Amino acid sequence: MQDADFMGKALELAKNALGRTSPNPLVGAVIVKDGRIVASGWHRKAGTPHAEIHALNMAGELAKGATLYVTLEPCAHYGRTGPCAKAVIEAGIRRVVIAMRDPNPLVAGKGIAMLEEAGMEVVCGIMEAEARKLNEVFLKWISTKKPFVALKTAMTLDGKIATVAGKSQWITNEASRHLVHEWRDIYDGILVGINTVLKDDPSLTTRLPDRKGRNPVRIIVDSRGRTPLDSRVVRDGQAKTLIAVTSGAPRENLEALRAAGVEILVAGDGPQVDLQELMGQLGERDICSLFVEGGAAVNFSFLREGLVDKVYAFVAPKIVGGREALTPVGGEGFAELSEAVELEGLSVESLEGDVLISGYVKGQTVR
């Protein structure tokens, strides 16, 4: 096996902790001696041992003279855990193969320098593109302190998200809906607008048939604090709920919501919530990834503000028509085609009849 083969194993291991390590990155490691893997590990949760430590503990004496494959540069600083680079040196590893440098300013080449100063052979850049894609959420958050934003839409073949009577359950099939709940399980936060709460009273929780899953933090964009006290996001206690309002929201509304256990975020002084400011506040709370399931107005607002990193668009083989039927993106729209949001890195997937088109917003370079 070659370096890329062993690094591929490490990348697969890292995926075991999808959605569980924020604000830390996903990291996997394998230790190879005499051409075979003798130990492996992955980072499971922030504040717990890193991938390298799990692998070194498993390897024991076998680590001496071995090669370590790790998907991210070993850390060189003291945080909630000790520096992994120091542990790698003390274990007697001879060679370290790294997929990518750590963009965290606390590391940023310092781990590699420590290893090289100890006389180790260090190779960096093996399967770097795959490693960067794996940690696209961490790369966005560590570089901007704002969450990686994925926008999900579901529409009919003629581009409608509901009928003229407002009926939207269910446009997509069961396979598509299951996939959405898998995403909810790995994103830190889920966001909708007040109109979605008033119309649908959603729970915004993760519901998977084979397991409970992890519920994301629920964020409601509600400039006036109109979220009903008897709505699911307020009363069900299934997940933390944050309601984003403006400074002009009526005090009595906010006091009632706080008394019901909701946290209020004030973002902006205008008539609408300042989404840029809100993203900063979410990033400060270590909400590194955000799943937007809003309606047409919310979707356009996020796209107009340049906040969307990735788009998931489901298309169901159904036609409902209707001049007044809603489309996935509303608002005032862009006047020129040159202003349109373009996607790149597209993928198309069939889900038992539904079609899922995924892509990254062109120009969002932190990936």
GROMACS .gro file of N, CA and C in nm, residues 65-184:
model
  360
   65GLY      N    1   0.959   0.363   1.570
   65GLY     CA    2   1.007   0.337   1.434
   65GLY      C    3   0.897   0.328   1.330
   66ALA      N    4   0.772   0.352   1.369
   66ALA     CA    5   0.658   0.339   1.277
   66ALA      C    6   0.630   0.471   1.205
   67THR      N    7   0.533   0.464   1.113
   67THR     CA    8   0.487   0.582   1.040
   67THR      C    9   0.347   0.617   1.086
   68LEU      N   10   0.326   0.744   1.116
   68LEU     CA   11   0.194   0.794   1.155
   68LEU      C   12   0.131   0.867   1.037
   69TYR      N   13   0.010   0.828   1.002
   69TYR     CA   14  -0.068   0.898   0.900
   69TYR      C   15  -0.180   0.971   0.971
   70VAL      N   16  -0.187   1.103   0.953
   70VAL     CA   17  -0.288   1.182   1.023
   70VAL      C   18  -0.346   1.285   0.927
   71THR      N   19  -0.476   1.307   0.934
   71THR     CA   20  -0.544   1.390   0.835
   71THR      C   21  -0.524   1.539   0.856
   72LEU      N   22  -0.474   1.579   0.974
   72LEU     CA   23  -0.449   1.720   1.003
   72LEU      C   24  -0.322   1.733   1.085
   73GLU      N   25  -0.249   1.838   1.062
   73GLU     CA   26  -0.124   1.862   1.134
   73GLU      C   27  -0.143   1.846   1.285
   74PRO      N   28  -0.057   1.768   1.351
   74PRO     CA   29  -0.067   1.753   1.496
   74PRO      C   30  -0.051   1.887   1.567
   75CYS      N   31  -0.131   1.909   1.671
   75CYS     CA   32  -0.126   2.036   1.743
   75CYS      C   33   0.003   2.047   1.823
   76ALA      N   34   0.042   2.172   1.850
   76ALA     CA   35   0.167   2.197   1.923
   76ALA      C   36   0.145   2.286   2.045
   77HIS      N   37   0.019   2.302   2.085
   77HIS     CA   38  -0.012   2.392   2.195
   77HIS      C   39  -0.093   2.319   2.303
   78TYR      N   40  -0.098   2.379   2.419
   78TYR     CA   41  -0.180   2.328   2.528
   78TYR      C   42  -0.317   2.395   2.523
   79GLY      N   43  -0.421   2.315   2.506
   79GLY     CA   44  -0.558   2.364   2.512
   79GLY      C   45  -0.630   2.283   2.619
   80ARG      N   46  -0.744   2.226   2.579
   80ARG     CA   47  -0.811   2.136   2.672
   80ARG      C   48  -0.739   2.002   2.682
   81THR      N   49  -0.650   1.978   2.584
   81THR     CA   50  -0.564   1.859   2.587
   81THR      C   51  -0.420   1.905   2.561
   82GLY      N   52  -0.324   1.815   2.582
   82GLY     CA   53  -0.184   1.849   2.560
   82GLY      C   54  -0.147   1.845   2.413
   83PRO      N   55  -0.027   1.893   2.378
   83PRO     CA   56   0.016   1.896   2.238
   83PRO      C   57   0.043   1.757   2.183
   84CYS      N   58  -0.024   1.725   2.071
   84CYS     CA   59  -0.008   1.592   2.011
   84CYS      C   60   0.132   1.573   1.952
   85ALA      N   61   0.190   1.681   1.898
   85ALA     CA   62   0.324   1.669   1.838
   85ALA      C   63   0.425   1.618   1.941
   86LYS      N   64   0.415   1.667   2.062
   86LYS     CA   65   0.505   1.622   2.168
   86LYS      C   66   0.485   1.474   2.197
   87ALA      N   67   0.360   1.428   2.202
   87ALA     CA   68   0.331   1.288   2.228
   87ALA      C   69   0.383   1.199   2.116
   88VAL      N   70   0.372   1.248   1.991
   88VAL     CA   71   0.422   1.171   1.876
   88VAL      C   72   0.573   1.153   1.886
   89ILE      N   73   0.642   1.259   1.924
   89ILE     CA   74   0.788   1.253   1.939
   89ILE      C   75   0.827   1.154   2.050
   90GLU      N   76   0.761   1.165   2.163
   90GLU     CA   77   0.793   1.081   2.278
   90GLU      C   78   0.763   0.933   2.251
   91ALA      N   79   0.669   0.906   2.161
   91ALA     CA   80   0.634   0.767   2.130
   91ALA      C   81   0.736   0.699   2.039
   92GLY      N   82   0.826   0.778   1.979
   92GLY     CA   83   0.929   0.719   1.894
   92GLY      C   84   0.889   0.699   1.749
   93ILE      N   85   0.784   0.765   1.706
   93ILE     CA   86   0.744   0.760   1.565
   93ILE      C   87   0.860   0.809   1.479
   94ARG      N   88   0.885   0.741   1.366
   94ARG     CA   89   0.996   0.778   1.279
   94ARG      C   90   0.955   0.873   1.168
   95ARG      N   91   0.836   0.854   1.114
   95ARG     CA   92   0.790   0.929   0.996
   95ARG      C   93   0.645   0.970   1.016
   96VAL      N   94   0.613   1.095   0.978
   96VAL     CA   95   0.476   1.143   0.991
   96VAL      C   96   0.427   1.193   0.855
   97VAL      N   97   0.313   1.140   0.811
   97VAL     CA   98   0.252   1.180   0.684
   97VAL      C   99   0.122   1.254   0.719
   98ILE      N  100   0.111   1.378   0.671
   98ILE     CA  101   0.001   1.467   0.706
   98ILE      C  102  -0.076   1.505   0.581
   99ALA      N  103  -0.209   1.505   0.590
   99ALA     CA  104  -0.289   1.545   0.474
   99ALA      C  105  -0.285   1.695   0.452
  100MET      N  106  -0.301   1.773   0.559
  100MET     CA  107  -0.304   1.919   0.542
  100MET      C  108  -0.257   1.990   0.668
  101ARG      N  109  -0.202   2.110   0.648
  101ARG     CA  110  -0.164   2.195   0.761
  101ARG      C  111  -0.289   2.244   0.832
  102ASP      N  112  -0.277   2.269   0.960
  102ASP     CA  113  -0.388   2.319   1.039
  102ASP      C  114  -0.397   2.471   1.022
  103PRO      N  115  -0.512   2.525   0.976
  103PRO     CA  116  -0.525   2.670   0.959
  103PRO      C  117  -0.542   2.745   1.091
  104ASN      N  118  -0.562   2.673   1.200
  104ASN     CA  119  -0.576   2.736   1.331
  104ASN      C  120  -0.447   2.812   1.363
  105PRO      N  121  -0.455   2.943   1.390
  105PRO     CA  122  -0.334   3.021   1.418
  105PRO      C  123  -0.252   2.967   1.534
  106LEU      N  124  -0.316   2.893   1.625
  106LEU     CA  125  -0.243   2.835   1.738
  106LEU      C  126  -0.152   2.720   1.694
  107VAL      N  127  -0.179   2.666   1.577
  107VAL     CA  128  -0.098   2.554   1.524
  107VAL      C  129  -0.020   2.604   1.403
  108ALA      N  130  -0.089   2.616   1.289
  108ALA     CA  131  -0.037   2.679   1.166
  108ALA      C  132   0.111   2.655   1.141
  109GLY      N  133   0.150   2.529   1.127
  109GLY     CA  134   0.288   2.496   1.095
  109GLY      C  135   0.375   2.467   1.215
  110LYS      N  136   0.330   2.503   1.334
  110LYS     CA  137   0.412   2.483   1.453
  110LYS      C  138   0.427   2.335   1.488
  111GLY      N  139   0.324   2.259   1.462
  111GLY     CA  140   0.332   2.116   1.488
  111GLY      C  141   0.433   2.048   1.397
  112ILE      N  142   0.429   2.085   1.269
  112ILE     CA  143   0.524   2.030   1.172
  112ILE      C  144   0.666   2.070   1.210
  113ALA      N  145   0.685   2.195   1.247
  113ALA     CA  146   0.818   2.242   1.286
  113ALA      C  147   0.872   2.164   1.406
  114MET      N  148   0.785   2.137   1.503
  114MET     CA  149   0.827   2.064   1.622
  114MET      C  150   0.872   1.922   1.585
  115LEU      N  151   0.798   1.859   1.495
  115LEU     CA  152   0.833   1.723   1.452
  115LEU      C  153   0.966   1.722   1.377
  116GLU      N  154   0.983   1.818   1.287
  116GLU     CA  155   1.107   1.823   1.209
  116GLU      C  156   1.228   1.855   1.297
  117GLU      N  157   1.209   1.941   1.394
  117GLU     CA  158   1.319   1.973   1.486
  117GLU      C  159   1.362   1.852   1.567
  118ALA      N  160   1.268   1.759   1.584
  118ALA     CA  161   1.300   1.636   1.657
  118ALA      C  162   1.367   1.531   1.567
  119GLY      N  163   1.387   1.567   1.441
  119GLY     CA  164   1.456   1.476   1.349
  119GLY      C  165   1.366   1.383   1.271
  120MET      N  166   1.236   1.404   1.276
  120MET     CA  167   1.143   1.316   1.204
  120MET      C  168   1.132   1.356   1.058
  121GLU      N  169   1.104   1.257   0.976
  121GLU     CA  170   1.069   1.282   0.837
  121GLU      C  171   0.922   1.319   0.833
  122VAL      N  172   0.889   1.434   0.776
  122VAL     CA  173   0.751   1.481   0.768
  122VAL      C  174   0.713   1.504   0.623
  123VAL      N  175   0.602   1.444   0.582
  123VAL     CA  176   0.548   1.462   0.447
  123VAL      C  177   0.410   1.524   0.463
  124CYS      N  178   0.386   1.633   0.391
  124CYS     CA  179   0.257   1.702   0.404
  124CYS      C  180   0.193   1.720   0.267
  125GLY      N  181   0.061   1.707   0.261
  125GLY     CA  182  -0.011   1.732   0.137
  125GLY      C  183  -0.067   1.607   0.071
  126ILE      N  184  -0.057   1.492   0.138
  126ILE     CA  185  -0.112   1.369   0.082
  126ILE      C  186  -0.264   1.369   0.098
  127MET      N  187  -0.337   1.365  -0.013
  127MET     CA  188  -0.484   1.370  -0.016
  127MET      C  189  -0.537   1.497   0.050
  128GLU      N  190  -0.469   1.607   0.024
  128GLU     CA  191  -0.509   1.734   0.087
  128GLU      C  192  -0.648   1.779   0.044
  129ALA      N  193  -0.682   1.764  -0.083
  129ALA     CA  194  -0.813   1.807  -0.130
  129ALA      C  195  -0.924   1.734  -0.057
  130GLU      N  196  -0.906   1.603  -0.037
  130GLU     CA  197  -1.006   1.524   0.034
  130GLU      C  198  -1.015   1.567   0.180
  131ALA      N  199  -0.901   1.598   0.239
  131ALA     CA  200  -0.899   1.640   0.379
  131ALA      C  201  -0.966   1.776   0.396
  132ARG      N  202  -0.946   1.866   0.302
  132ARG     CA  203  -1.009   1.998   0.310
  132ARG      C  204  -1.160   1.987   0.295
  133LYS      N  205  -1.206   1.902   0.206
  133LYS     CA  206  -1.350   1.882   0.190
  133LYS      C  207  -1.411   1.823   0.317
  134LEU      N  208  -1.341   1.727   0.377
  134LEU     CA  209  -1.390   1.666   0.501
  134LEU      C  210  -1.409   1.772   0.609
  135ASN      N  211  -1.318   1.868   0.614
  135ASN     CA  212  -1.323   1.971   0.719
  135ASN      C  213  -1.365   2.108   0.667
  136GLU      N  214  -1.456   2.109   0.568
  136GLU     CA  215  -1.501   2.236   0.513
  136GLU      C  216  -1.570   2.322   0.619
  137VAL      N  217  -1.637   2.260   0.712
  137VAL     CA  218  -1.702   2.335   0.820
  137VAL      C  219  -1.598   2.402   0.909
  138PHE      N  220  -1.499   2.325   0.953
  138PHE     CA  221  -1.395   2.380   1.040
  138PHE      C  222  -1.316   2.489   0.970
  139LEU      N  223  -1.285   2.470   0.843
  139LEU     CA  224  -1.207   2.569   0.768
  139LEU      C  225  -1.281   2.702   0.760
  140LYS      N  226  -1.412   2.699   0.738
  140LYS     CA  227  -1.491   2.822   0.732
  140LYS      C  228  -1.493   2.889   0.869
  141TRP      N  229  -1.521   2.812   0.974
  141TRP     CA  230  -1.535   2.870   1.107
  141TRP      C  231  -1.404   2.924   1.162
  142ILE      N  232  -1.295   2.849   1.147
  142ILE     CA  233  -1.167   2.893   1.204
  142ILE      C  234  -1.113   3.014   1.130
  143SER      N  235  -1.153   3.031   1.003
  143SER     CA  236  -1.103   3.144   0.923
  143SER      C  237  -1.186   3.270   0.938
  144THR      N  238  -1.318   3.254   0.965
  144THR     CA  239  -1.408   3.369   0.968
  144THR      C  240  -1.481   3.387   1.100
  145LYS      N  241  -1.479   3.283   1.183
  145LYS     CA  242  -1.558   3.279   1.307
  145LYS      C  243  -1.707   3.291   1.279
  146LYS      N  244  -1.747   3.248   1.160
  146LYS     CA  245  -1.888   3.239   1.125
  146LYS      C  246  -1.917   3.096   1.079
  147PRO      N  247  -2.040   3.050   1.096
  147PRO     CA  248  -2.071   2.912   1.059
  147PRO      C  249  -2.071   2.886   0.909
  148PHE      N  250  -2.040   2.763   0.874
  148PHE     CA  251  -2.058   2.713   0.738
  148PHE      C  252  -2.208   2.696   0.718
  149VAL      N  253  -2.263   2.758   0.614
  149VAL     CA  254  -2.408   2.760   0.594
  149VAL      C  255  -2.449   2.675   0.475
  150ALA      N  256  -2.536   2.579   0.501
  150ALA     CA  257  -2.595   2.497   0.395
  150ALA      C  258  -2.743   2.531   0.384
  151LEU      N  259  -2.787   2.562   0.264
  151LEU     CA  260  -2.927   2.596   0.240
  151LEU      C  261  -2.995   2.479   0.170
  152LYS      N  262  -3.106   2.434   0.228
  152LYS     CA  263  -3.180   2.320   0.171
  152LYS      C  264  -3.313   2.366   0.116
  153THR      N  265  -3.343   2.327  -0.007
  153THR     CA  266  -3.475   2.353  -0.064
  153THR      C  267  -3.533   2.222  -0.117
  154ALA      N  268  -3.666   2.220  -0.128
  154ALA     CA  269  -3.735   2.104  -0.186
  154ALA      C  270  -3.849   2.157  -0.270
  155MET      N  271  -3.852   2.121  -0.396
  155MET     CA  272  -3.950   2.179  -0.488
  155MET      C  273  -4.004   2.073  -0.584
  156THR      N  274  -4.115   2.108  -0.647
  156THR     CA  275  -4.170   2.023  -0.752
  156THR      C  276  -4.092   2.046  -0.882
  157LEU      N  277  -4.125   1.968  -0.981
  157LEU     CA  278  -4.055   1.980  -1.109
  157LEU      C  279  -4.077   2.117  -1.172
  158ASP      N  280  -4.190   2.180  -1.141
  158ASP     CA  281  -4.215   2.315  -1.193
  158ASP      C  282  -4.176   2.424  -1.092
  159GLY      N  283  -4.091   2.388  -0.996
  159GLY     CA  284  -4.030   2.487  -0.909
  159GLY      C  285  -4.117   2.543  -0.799
  160LYS      N  286  -4.210   2.465  -0.748
  160LYS     CA  287  -4.297   2.513  -0.641
  160LYS      C  288  -4.263   2.442  -0.509
  161ILE      N  289  -4.273   2.518  -0.399
  161ILE     CA  290  -4.249   2.458  -0.267
  161ILE      C  291  -4.379   2.431  -0.192
  162ALA      N  292  -4.491   2.467  -0.253
  162ALA     CA  293  -4.623   2.440  -0.197
  162ALA      C  294  -4.726   2.461  -0.307
  163THR      N  295  -4.846   2.412  -0.285
  163THR     CA  296  -4.954   2.434  -0.380
  163THR      C  297  -5.011   2.575  -0.361
  164VAL      N  298  -5.104   2.614  -0.447
  164VAL     CA  299  -5.167   2.746  -0.433
  164VAL      C  300  -5.243   2.757  -0.301
  165ALA      N  301  -5.280   2.642  -0.243
  165ALA     CA  302  -5.349   2.641  -0.114
  165ALA      C  303  -5.252   2.636   0.003
  166GLY      N  304  -5.121   2.638  -0.029
  166GLY     CA  305  -5.021   2.637   0.078
  166GLY      C  306  -4.984   2.500   0.130
  167LYS      N  307  -5.027   2.394   0.062
  167LYS     CA  308  -4.996   2.258   0.108
  167LYS      C  309  -4.856   2.218   0.061
  168SER      N  310  -4.774   2.171   0.156
  168SER     CA  311  -4.636   2.135   0.120
  168SER      C  312  -4.594   1.998   0.171
  169GLN      N  313  -4.680   1.929   0.243
  169GLN     CA  314  -4.645   1.796   0.296
  169GLN      C  315  -4.718   1.687   0.218
  170TRP      N  316  -4.647   1.600   0.146
  170TRP     CA  317  -4.501   1.606   0.133
  170TRP      C  318  -4.464   1.622  -0.012
  171ILE      N  319  -4.377   1.716  -0.042
  171ILE     CA  320  -4.329   1.733  -0.179
  171ILE      C  321  -4.230   1.622  -0.213
  172THR      N  322  -4.135   1.599  -0.125
  172THR     CA  323  -4.033   1.496  -0.150
  172THR      C  324  -4.075   1.363  -0.089
  173ASN      N  325  -4.004   1.258  -0.129
  173ASN     CA  326  -4.039   1.124  -0.080
  173ASN      C  327  -3.967   1.091   0.051
  174GLU      N  328  -3.992   0.972   0.100
  174GLU     CA  329  -3.939   0.931   0.230
  174GLU      C  330  -3.787   0.925   0.229
  175ALA      N  331  -3.727   0.880   0.119
  175ALA     CA  332  -3.581   0.870   0.111
  175ALA      C  333  -3.517   1.009   0.124
  176SER      N  334  -3.575   1.107   0.059
  176SER     CA  335  -3.522   1.244   0.067
  176SER      C  336  -3.538   1.300   0.208
  177ARG      N  337  -3.652   1.275   0.269
  177ARG     CA  338  -3.676   1.326   0.404
  177ARG      C  339  -3.583   1.260   0.506
  178HIS      N  340  -3.552   1.133   0.485
  178HIS     CA  341  -3.458   1.064   0.572
  178HIS      C  342  -3.319   1.129   0.563
  179LEU      N  343  -3.278   1.162   0.442
  179LEU     CA  344  -3.147   1.225   0.423
  179LEU      C  345  -3.142   1.361   0.494
  180VAL      N  346  -3.250   1.435   0.489
  180VAL     CA  347  -3.255   1.565   0.558
  180VAL      C  348  -3.233   1.546   0.708
  181HIS      N  349  -3.291   1.442   0.765
  181HIS     CA  350  -3.272   1.418   0.908
  181HIS      C  351  -3.130   1.371   0.939
  182GLU      N  352  -3.067   1.304   0.846
  182GLU     CA  353  -2.925   1.270   0.864
  182GLU      C  354  -2.840   1.397   0.868
  183TRP      N  355  -2.875   1.495   0.787
  183TRP     CA  356  -2.802   1.623   0.789
  183TRP      C  357  -2.828   1.697   0.919
  184ARG      N  358  -2.953   1.697   0.964
  184ARG     CA  359  -2.982   1.761   1.093
  184ARG      C  360  -2.897   1.701   1.205
   0.00000   0.00000   0.00000
